[in-house]
Every structure is written in structure tokens, then in C-alpha cells.
Coordinates of C-alpha atoms in Angstrom, one line a residue:
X139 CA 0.0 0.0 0.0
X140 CA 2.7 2.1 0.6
X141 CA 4.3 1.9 -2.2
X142 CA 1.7 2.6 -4.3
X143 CA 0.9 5.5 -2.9
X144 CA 4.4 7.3 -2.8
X145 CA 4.7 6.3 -6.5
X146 CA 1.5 8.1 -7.2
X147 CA 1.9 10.7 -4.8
X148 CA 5.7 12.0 -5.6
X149 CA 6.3 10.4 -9.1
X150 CA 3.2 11.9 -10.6
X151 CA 0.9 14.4 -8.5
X152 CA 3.7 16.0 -6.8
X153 CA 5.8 16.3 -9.7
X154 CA 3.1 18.0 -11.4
X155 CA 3.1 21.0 -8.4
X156 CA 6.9 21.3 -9.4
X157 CA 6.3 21.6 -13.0
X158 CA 3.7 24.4 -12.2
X159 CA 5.7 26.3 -9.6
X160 CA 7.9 26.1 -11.8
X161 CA 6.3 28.2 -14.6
X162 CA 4.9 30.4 -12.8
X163 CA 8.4 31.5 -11.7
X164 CA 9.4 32.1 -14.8
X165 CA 5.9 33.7 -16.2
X166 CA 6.2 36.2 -13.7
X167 CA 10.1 36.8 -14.0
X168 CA 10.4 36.4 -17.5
X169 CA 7.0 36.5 -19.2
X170 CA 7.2 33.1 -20.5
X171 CA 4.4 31.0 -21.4
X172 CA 3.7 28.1 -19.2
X173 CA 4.5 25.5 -22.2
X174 CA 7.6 26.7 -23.2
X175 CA 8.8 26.8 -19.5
X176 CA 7.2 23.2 -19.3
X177 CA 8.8 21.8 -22.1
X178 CA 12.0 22.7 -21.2
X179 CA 12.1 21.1 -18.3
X180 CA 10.4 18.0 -19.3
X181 CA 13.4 17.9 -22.5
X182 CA 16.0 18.6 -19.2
X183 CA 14.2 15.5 -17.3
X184 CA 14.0 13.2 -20.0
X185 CA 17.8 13.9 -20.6
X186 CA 18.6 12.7 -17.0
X187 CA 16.7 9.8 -16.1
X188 CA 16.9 8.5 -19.8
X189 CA 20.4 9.5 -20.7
X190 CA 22.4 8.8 -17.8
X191 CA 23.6 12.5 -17.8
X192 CA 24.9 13.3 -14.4
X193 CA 26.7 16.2 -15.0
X194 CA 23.2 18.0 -14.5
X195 CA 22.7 16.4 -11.0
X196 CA 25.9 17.4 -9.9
X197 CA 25.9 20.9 -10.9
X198 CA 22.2 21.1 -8.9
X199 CA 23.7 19.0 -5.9
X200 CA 26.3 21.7 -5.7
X201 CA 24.3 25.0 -6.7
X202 CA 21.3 24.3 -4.6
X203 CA 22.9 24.5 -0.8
X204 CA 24.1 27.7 -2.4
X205 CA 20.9 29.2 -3.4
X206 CA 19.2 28.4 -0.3
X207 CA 22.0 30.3 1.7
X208 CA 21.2 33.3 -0.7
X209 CA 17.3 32.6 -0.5
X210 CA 17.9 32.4 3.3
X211 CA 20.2 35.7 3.5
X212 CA 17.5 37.9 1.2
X213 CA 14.3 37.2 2.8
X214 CA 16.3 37.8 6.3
X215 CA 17.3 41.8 4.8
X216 CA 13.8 42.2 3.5
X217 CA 12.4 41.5 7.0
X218 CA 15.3 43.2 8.4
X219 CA 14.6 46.1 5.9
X220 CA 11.0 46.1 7.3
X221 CA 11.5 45.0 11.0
X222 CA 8.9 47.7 12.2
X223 CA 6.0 45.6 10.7
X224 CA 7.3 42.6 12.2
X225 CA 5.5 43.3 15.8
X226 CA 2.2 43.8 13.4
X227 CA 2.5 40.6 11.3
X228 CA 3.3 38.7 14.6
X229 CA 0.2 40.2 16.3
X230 CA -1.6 39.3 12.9
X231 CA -0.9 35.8 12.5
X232 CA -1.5 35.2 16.3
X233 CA -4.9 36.5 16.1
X234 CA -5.9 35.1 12.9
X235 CA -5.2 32.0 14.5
X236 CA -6.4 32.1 17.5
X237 CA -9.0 35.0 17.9
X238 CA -12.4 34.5 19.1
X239 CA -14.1 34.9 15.5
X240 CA -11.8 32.4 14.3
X241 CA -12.7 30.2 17.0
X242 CA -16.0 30.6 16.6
X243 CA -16.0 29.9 13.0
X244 CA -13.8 27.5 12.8
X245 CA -10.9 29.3 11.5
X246 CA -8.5 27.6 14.2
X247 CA -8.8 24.2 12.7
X248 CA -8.9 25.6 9.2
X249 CA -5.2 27.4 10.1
X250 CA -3.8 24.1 11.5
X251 CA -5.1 21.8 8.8
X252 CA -3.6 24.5 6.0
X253 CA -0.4 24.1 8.3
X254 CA -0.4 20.5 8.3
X255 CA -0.7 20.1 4.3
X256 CA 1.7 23.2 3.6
X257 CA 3.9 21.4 6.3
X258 CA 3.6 17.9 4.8
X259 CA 4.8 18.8 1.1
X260 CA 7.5 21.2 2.9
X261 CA 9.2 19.0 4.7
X262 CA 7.5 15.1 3.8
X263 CA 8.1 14.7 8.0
X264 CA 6.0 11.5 8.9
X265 CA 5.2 10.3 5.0
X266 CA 7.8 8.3 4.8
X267 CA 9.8 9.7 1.7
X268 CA 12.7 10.9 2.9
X269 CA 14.1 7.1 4.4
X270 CA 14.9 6.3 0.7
X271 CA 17.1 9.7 0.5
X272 CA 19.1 9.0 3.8
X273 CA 19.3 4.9 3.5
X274 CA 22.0 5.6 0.9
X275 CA 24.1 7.8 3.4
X276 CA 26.9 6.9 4.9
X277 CA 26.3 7.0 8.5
X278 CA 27.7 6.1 12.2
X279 CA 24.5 4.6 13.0
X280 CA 20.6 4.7 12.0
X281 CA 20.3 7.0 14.8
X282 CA 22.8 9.7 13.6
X283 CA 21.0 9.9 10.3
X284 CA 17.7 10.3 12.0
X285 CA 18.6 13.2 13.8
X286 CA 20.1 14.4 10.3
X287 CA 16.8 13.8 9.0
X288 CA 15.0 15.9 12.1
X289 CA 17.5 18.7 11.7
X290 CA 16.4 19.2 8.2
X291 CA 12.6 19.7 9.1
X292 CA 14.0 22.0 11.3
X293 CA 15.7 23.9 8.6
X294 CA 12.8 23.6 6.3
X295 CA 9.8 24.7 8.5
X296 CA 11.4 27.4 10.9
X297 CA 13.7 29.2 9.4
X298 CA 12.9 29.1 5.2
X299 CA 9.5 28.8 5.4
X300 CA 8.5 31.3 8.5
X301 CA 11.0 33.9 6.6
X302 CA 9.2 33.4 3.6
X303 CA 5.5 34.4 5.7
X304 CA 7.9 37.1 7.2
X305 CA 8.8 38.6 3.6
X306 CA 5.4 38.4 2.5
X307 CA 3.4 39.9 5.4
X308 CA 6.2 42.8 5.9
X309 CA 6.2 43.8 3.0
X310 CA 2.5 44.0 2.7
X311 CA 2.3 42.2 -0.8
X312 CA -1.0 39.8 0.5
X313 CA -3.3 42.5 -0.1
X314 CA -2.1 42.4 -4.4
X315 CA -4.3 39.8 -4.8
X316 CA -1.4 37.2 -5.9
X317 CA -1.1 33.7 -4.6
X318 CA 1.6 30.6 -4.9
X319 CA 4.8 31.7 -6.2
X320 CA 4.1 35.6 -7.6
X321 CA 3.3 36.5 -3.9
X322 CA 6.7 35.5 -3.1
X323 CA 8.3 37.4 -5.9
X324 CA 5.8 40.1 -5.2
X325 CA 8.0 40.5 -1.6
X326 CA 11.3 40.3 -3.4
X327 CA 10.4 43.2 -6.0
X328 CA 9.6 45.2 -2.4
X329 CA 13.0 44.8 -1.5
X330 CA 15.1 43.9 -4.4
X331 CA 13.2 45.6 -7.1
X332 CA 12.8 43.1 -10.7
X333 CA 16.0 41.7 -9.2
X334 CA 14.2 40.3 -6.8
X335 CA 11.7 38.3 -9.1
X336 CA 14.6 36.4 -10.8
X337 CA 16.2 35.8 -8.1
X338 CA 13.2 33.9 -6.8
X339 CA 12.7 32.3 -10.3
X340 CA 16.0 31.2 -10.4
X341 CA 16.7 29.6 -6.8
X342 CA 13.0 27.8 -7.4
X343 CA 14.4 26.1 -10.7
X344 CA 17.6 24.7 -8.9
X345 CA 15.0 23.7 -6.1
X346 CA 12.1 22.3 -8.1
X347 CA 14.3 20.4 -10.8
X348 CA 16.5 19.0 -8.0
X349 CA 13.7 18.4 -6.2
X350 CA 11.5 16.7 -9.5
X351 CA 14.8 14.2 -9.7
X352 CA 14.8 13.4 -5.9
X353 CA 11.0 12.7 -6.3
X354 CA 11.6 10.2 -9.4
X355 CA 14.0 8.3 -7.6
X356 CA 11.7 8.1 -4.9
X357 CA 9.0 6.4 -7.0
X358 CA 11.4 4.0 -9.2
X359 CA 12.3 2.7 -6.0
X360 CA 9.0 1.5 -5.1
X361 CA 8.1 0.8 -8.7
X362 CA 11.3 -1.5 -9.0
X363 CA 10.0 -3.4 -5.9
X364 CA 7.0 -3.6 -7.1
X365 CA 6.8 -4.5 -10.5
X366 CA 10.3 -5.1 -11.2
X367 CA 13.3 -3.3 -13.4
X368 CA 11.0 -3.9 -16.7
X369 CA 8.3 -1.4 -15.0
X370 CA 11.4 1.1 -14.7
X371 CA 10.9 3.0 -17.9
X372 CA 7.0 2.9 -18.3
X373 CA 7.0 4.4 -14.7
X374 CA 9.5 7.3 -15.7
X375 CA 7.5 7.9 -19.2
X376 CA 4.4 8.5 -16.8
X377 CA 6.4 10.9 -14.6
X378 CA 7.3 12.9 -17.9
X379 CA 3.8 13.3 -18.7
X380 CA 2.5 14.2 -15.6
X381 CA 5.1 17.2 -15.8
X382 CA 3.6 18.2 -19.1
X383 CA 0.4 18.0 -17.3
X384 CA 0.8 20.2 -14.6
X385 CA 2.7 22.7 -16.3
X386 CA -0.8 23.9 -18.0
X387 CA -3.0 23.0 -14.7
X388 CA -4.5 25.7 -12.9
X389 CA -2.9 26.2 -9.6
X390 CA -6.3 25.2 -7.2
X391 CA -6.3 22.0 -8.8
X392 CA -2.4 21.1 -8.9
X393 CA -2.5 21.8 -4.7
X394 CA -5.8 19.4 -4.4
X395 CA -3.9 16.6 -5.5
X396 CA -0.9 16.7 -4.0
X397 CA -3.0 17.5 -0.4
X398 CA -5.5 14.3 -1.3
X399 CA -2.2 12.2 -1.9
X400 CA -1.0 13.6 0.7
X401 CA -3.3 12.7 3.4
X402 CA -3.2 9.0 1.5
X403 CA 0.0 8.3 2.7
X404 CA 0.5 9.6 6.0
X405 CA -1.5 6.8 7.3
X406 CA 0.0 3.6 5.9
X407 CA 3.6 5.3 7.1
X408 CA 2.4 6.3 10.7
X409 CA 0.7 2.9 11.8
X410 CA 4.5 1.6 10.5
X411 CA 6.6 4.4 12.7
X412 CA 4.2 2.8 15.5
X413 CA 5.2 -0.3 15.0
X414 CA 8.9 0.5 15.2
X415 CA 8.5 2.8 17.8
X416 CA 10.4 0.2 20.2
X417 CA 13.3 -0.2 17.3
X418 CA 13.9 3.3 17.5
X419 CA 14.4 3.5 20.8
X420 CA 16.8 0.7 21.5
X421 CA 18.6 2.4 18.3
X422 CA 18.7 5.6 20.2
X423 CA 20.1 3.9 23.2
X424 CA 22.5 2.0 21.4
X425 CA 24.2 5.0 19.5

């Protein structure tokens, strides 16, 4: 069951998200059209996982860190560049969350379900992904890697993704009517002027591409146990599609299947980390 569903879920829905961030980017740095943008990176995917070119993979496995360090260092001067909001927005967000209208309507458990989806594709902590990623490292023990693996989700959710929020609401960009990636750029044009928007499209094409590679392997692994290497190809063909796909989807629907996926397989992958809930600590003591 599970691997079924992280075949479906990151080989072909999530993919498709990529694909679309992906061209929205570059729409609203460049003015591209969605299937140029698409086709591009579905001629760079094809290239990799059917050409054996690593080159590519290398280049992204060394650019990447880079970009997030940049990413990381921007969105820190825009807030810094806008500190005085920053008692606002934290007075904002605190309130939307947890006012008494909210309560009342519901709005608290609409804010942590929103949280829990946006956290879930973020960071994949508790699906069940990630475990193919860092079974290939070389580690002291399983427990080392595991706390490599926490430390990541730490990385992810509190400091990128809260200074992305930070960037947005300082800057007051939510009230332009954009969503997804433009309201992102929208905050870097505040600081960094059209800079700002490439830079933005840019760092997303190191990120989703790497991150469209990362998600393929993901899926052939499961695929291979599965079905076997002779499935292999088919499965990858399937992938490519469903990045031609989602490059043209609208955006509501892109998110609606990635978030029903989602929510698919949590549940096989949480019954399992209760299961092994007595491995991991006798790991844990053991380290």
C-alpha cells in the first residue's frame, strides 16, 4: 500500500506542483508561457533519467545549498529592511489563528489543517519519503541519520518557510491579490526591485528540478519493488507526462492533489513508525 501510494503521490501528483511552480516563476520573471517553460524542463528531465547524464545532477547537488544560503540571507534583509511591521504581522498571524471569531467559526482548525498540508509537502516529516534519501548515506549509525533527518525539518519549517511568511506579510504584498509563487516574488520586487523576481525564479528552478529528480527516484524505487526493473521505464515515461500536465494546470487543482495524496500516505507510514517505535528507541540507546 505504501508503495503505491508514494509512487503516485511524488512520481506523478507532486511532480506536477513542481512543474507548475515552476512556470509560474518564470511567467512572472520572465513573461514566459507556461508551455515553453514546461517543455523545457520536461526535455531537461528526459535527458537525466533516460540519458544517464549526471553532469546535471551534480551541478544542482552543488548550486542548490548555495541558493538556499542566498534565499535564506534575502528574505532575512527584506524583514530586516522592514523590522517595524514585524510586531504587526506577529500580532496578525497570532490572532488570525487564534481570535475568538476564528474560534468561533472554525478558522482555528482551518489554520492548522492549512499548516499540516503546507507542512507535509514542505518537509515530507512523517510520510515516509525521505528514508529512501538517507538509507544511501553513509552514517555512524541509523540513529545519527535520523537526527540528520529531524534537523532538516527544522531547517525547512522554521527558518525558510517562516521567513518566507515574514517577507510576504512585511512587506504588505497579501493585499495584491497574488497567490503561490508571484506573492513570493511580489515581496522580493519590495526589496530587491525586478532583481528580486529572478532571483526567486532562479533559486525555485535549482530547487524544483532537483527536487523533480529526488522525487523520481523516490518512486522507481518503489516501482522496482513492485513491478520489477522492466516497469522502470514505463514508470519514468508516466512521470514525464504528468510534468507536461501540470505545467498547464490551474494552480487550485495542482494543490488538491498533491494534499489528497498527501493525506493518503501519512497513514500507511504512521501505523509503521508505530510499529517501530520500540526499534527506534533501543537504536537511540545503542548509539
Amino acid at each position: 500500500m505504501f508503495a503505491v501510494l508514494i509512487t503516485i503521490t511524488f512520481g506523478f501528483a507532486f511532480n506536477s506542483v513542481q512543474s507548475n511552480t515552476l512556470c509560474a516563476a518564470f511567467e512572472g520573471a520572465f513573461g514566459f508561457d507556461h508551455a515553453v517553460v514546461g517543455g523545457i524542463i520536461t526535455a531537461l528531465t528526459l535527458t537525466i533519467i533516460f540519458g544517464g547524464v549526471q553532469r546535471i545532477a551534480k551541478v544542482s547537488s552543488i548550486i542548490v545549498p548555495i541558493m538556499a544560503l542566498g534565499y535564506i540571507a534575502l528574505a532575512l534583509i527584506i524583514v530586516l529592511l522592514n523590522i517595524k511591521e514585524l510586531p504587526g504581522v506577529l500580532a496578525l498571524i497570532v490572532g488570525h489563528a487564534f481570535g475568538w471569531e476564528q474560534a468561533l467559526g472554525g478558522g482555528v482548525g482551518m489554520a492548522l489543517m492549512q499548516g499540516i498540508k503546507r507542512g507535509l509537502f514542505s518537509n515530507e516529516a512523517g510520510m515516509g519519503s525521505t528514508p529512501h534519501a538517507h538509507a544511501r548515506a553513509k552514517a555512524e549509525s541509523p540513529h545519527h541519520q535520523g537526527l540528520c533527518a529531524m534537523v532538516s525539518v527544522f531547517i525547512d519549517t522554521f527558518i525558510v518557510l517562516n521567513l518566507t511568511v515574514f517577507s510576504v506579510l512585511t512587506t504588505g504584498v497579501m493585499s495584491s491579490g497574488k497567490d503561490g509563487t508571484a506573492l513570493t516574488q511580489a515581496a522580493f520586487m519590495k526589496g530587491f526591485g525586478s532583481a528580486g523576481i529572478i532571483f526567486v525564479a532562479v533559486c525555485l528552478f535549482f530547487f524544483a528540478f532537483s527536487t523533480i529528480l529526488s522525487w523520481h527516484f523516490f518512486g522507481l524505487v518503489n516501482v522496482k519493488y513492485l513491478f520489477g526493473e522492466k516497469a522502470s521505464k514505463l514508470y519514468s515515461l508516466i512521470v514525464v507526462v504528468c510534468i507536461v500536465i501540470g505545467s498547464s494546470l490551474k494552480l487550485e487543482l495542482v494543490w488538491s492533489l498533491a494534499d489528497f495524496f498527501n493525506g493518503l500516505m501519512v497513514i500507511p507510514n504512521v501505523l509503521a513508525l508505530l510499529a517501530l517505535s520500540g526499534l527506534v528507541v533501543r537504536a537511540s540507546k545503542e548509539r
